[in-house]
Structures are given as structure tokens and as C-alpha cells.
Amino acid sequence: MNKENRANYPMPEQDMYKLDDINEFIKKERRHDELDRLMEVRQQKQIWKITLVFCILLNLTLLL
């Protein structure tokens, strides 16, 4: 069994999605596995925002 040897355990993804400024955490992170997870969360948040804006604009267009 592999025991986690890190002083601070990896952050759960739920907490990553709640971060206001994920770019600050990306700048500070040195572990490649955590960095990949943070960058993936940042990308998913950007896609979610783009999708939301697109849906709002589409609804406004259809209403007009």
C-alpha cells in the first residue's frame, strides 16, 4: 500500500472549482500532477462560462 508522503495532500476537485483565482494556485504549484489537475479545472471553468454566455445570447436572440 502506498502511503501519501506529502506534507499537504492533494486538493479535492470540489475545492478547486470553488477557487476564485485559480491562476495564483497554478503559479505556486510545483507538482506536475497537481498542476495538470489545476489546469484542467481552469479549462473546464472557461468552457462553462463560454457555454453560459452563448446560451444567454441565443435566448436573447430568440426572444427578440
mmCIF file of C-alpha atoms in Angstrom:
data_model
loop_
_atom_site.group_PDB
_atom_site.id
_atom_site.type_symbol
_atom_site.label_atom_id
_atom_site.label_comp_id
_atom_site.label_asym_id
_atom_site.label_seq_id
_atom_site.Cartn_x
_atom_site.Cartn_y
_atom_site.Cartn_z
ATOM 1 C CA MET A 1 0.000 0.000 0.000
ATOM 2 C CA ASN A 2 1.311 3.399 -0.980
ATOM 3 C CA LYS A 3 1.065 5.956 1.743
ATOM 4 C CA GLU A 4 0.961 9.605 0.762
ATOM 5 C CA ASN A 5 4.303 11.140 1.749
ATOM 6 C CA ARG A 6 3.380 14.729 1.006
ATOM 7 C CA ALA A 7 3.031 17.230 3.805
ATOM 8 C CA ASN A 8 -0.118 18.659 2.204
ATOM 9 C CA TYR A 9 -2.451 16.262 0.477
ATOM 10 C CA PRO A 10 -3.822 16.955 -2.996
ATOM 11 C CA MET A 11 -6.749 19.355 -3.036
ATOM 12 C CA PRO A 12 -10.126 17.768 -3.815
ATOM 13 C CA GLU A 13 -11.596 18.787 -7.168
ATOM 14 C CA GLN A 14 -14.675 20.240 -5.486
ATOM 15 C CA ASP A 15 -12.438 22.732 -3.705
ATOM 16 C CA MET A 16 -10.592 23.506 -6.937
ATOM 17 C CA TYR A 17 -13.820 24.525 -8.647
ATOM 18 C CA LYS A 18 -14.612 26.906 -5.785
ATOM 19 C CA LEU A 19 -11.355 28.856 -6.144
ATOM 20 C CA ASP A 20 -11.825 32.448 -7.245
ATOM 21 C CA ASP A 21 -8.330 32.912 -8.669
ATOM 22 C CA ILE A 22 -7.078 29.564 -9.846
ATOM 23 C CA ASN A 23 -4.211 31.193 -11.751
ATOM 24 C CA GLU A 24 -2.485 32.073 -8.455
ATOM 25 C CA PHE A 25 -2.527 28.436 -7.403
ATOM 26 C CA ILE A 26 -1.169 27.403 -10.808
ATOM 27 C CA LYS A 27 1.752 29.831 -10.419
ATOM 28 C CA LYS A 28 2.602 28.459 -6.965
ATOM 29 C CA GLU A 29 2.175 24.752 -7.737
ATOM 30 C CA ARG A 30 5.319 22.741 -8.442
ATOM 31 C CA ARG A 31 3.987 19.183 -8.569
ATOM 32 C CA HIS A 32 3.181 18.154 -12.118
ATOM 33 C CA ASP A 33 0.206 16.001 -11.207
ATOM 34 C CA GLU A 34 -1.473 18.801 -9.244
ATOM 35 C CA LEU A 35 -0.573 21.324 -11.925
ATOM 36 C CA ASP A 36 -2.290 19.195 -14.557
ATOM 37 C CA ARG A 37 -5.409 18.917 -12.401
ATOM 38 C CA LEU A 38 -5.486 22.683 -11.776
ATOM 39 C CA MET A 39 -5.085 23.463 -15.458
ATOM 40 C CA GLU A 40 -7.877 21.038 -16.323
ATOM 41 C CA VAL A 41 -10.208 22.681 -13.800
ATOM 42 C CA ARG A 42 -9.329 26.132 -15.199
ATOM 43 C CA GLN A 43 -10.122 24.948 -18.717
ATOM 44 C CA GLN A 44 -13.444 23.426 -17.658
ATOM 45 C CA LYS A 45 -14.438 26.640 -15.875
ATOM 46 C CA GLN A 46 -13.637 28.662 -19.012
ATOM 47 C CA ILE A 47 -15.695 26.333 -21.199
ATOM 48 C CA TRP A 48 -18.588 26.539 -18.739
ATOM 49 C CA LYS A 49 -18.519 30.363 -18.851
ATOM 50 C CA ILE A 50 -18.374 30.424 -22.648
ATOM 51 C CA THR A 51 -21.286 27.990 -22.870
ATOM 52 C CA LEU A 52 -23.326 30.037 -20.416
ATOM 53 C CA VAL A 53 -22.737 33.289 -22.317
ATOM 54 C CA PHE A 54 -23.591 31.595 -25.600
ATOM 55 C CA CYS A 55 -26.854 30.233 -24.192
ATOM 56 C CA ILE A 56 -27.834 33.625 -22.805
ATOM 57 C CA LEU A 57 -27.124 35.314 -26.133
ATOM 58 C CA LEU A 58 -29.027 32.637 -28.015
ATOM 59 C CA ASN A 59 -32.046 33.045 -25.725
ATOM 60 C CA LEU A 60 -31.966 36.810 -26.124
ATOM 61 C CA THR A 61 -31.782 36.424 -29.880
ATOM 62 C CA LEU A 62 -34.717 34.047 -29.944
ATOM 63 C CA LEU A 63 -36.781 36.302 -27.706
ATOM 64 C CA LEU A 64 -36.233 39.304 -29.912
#
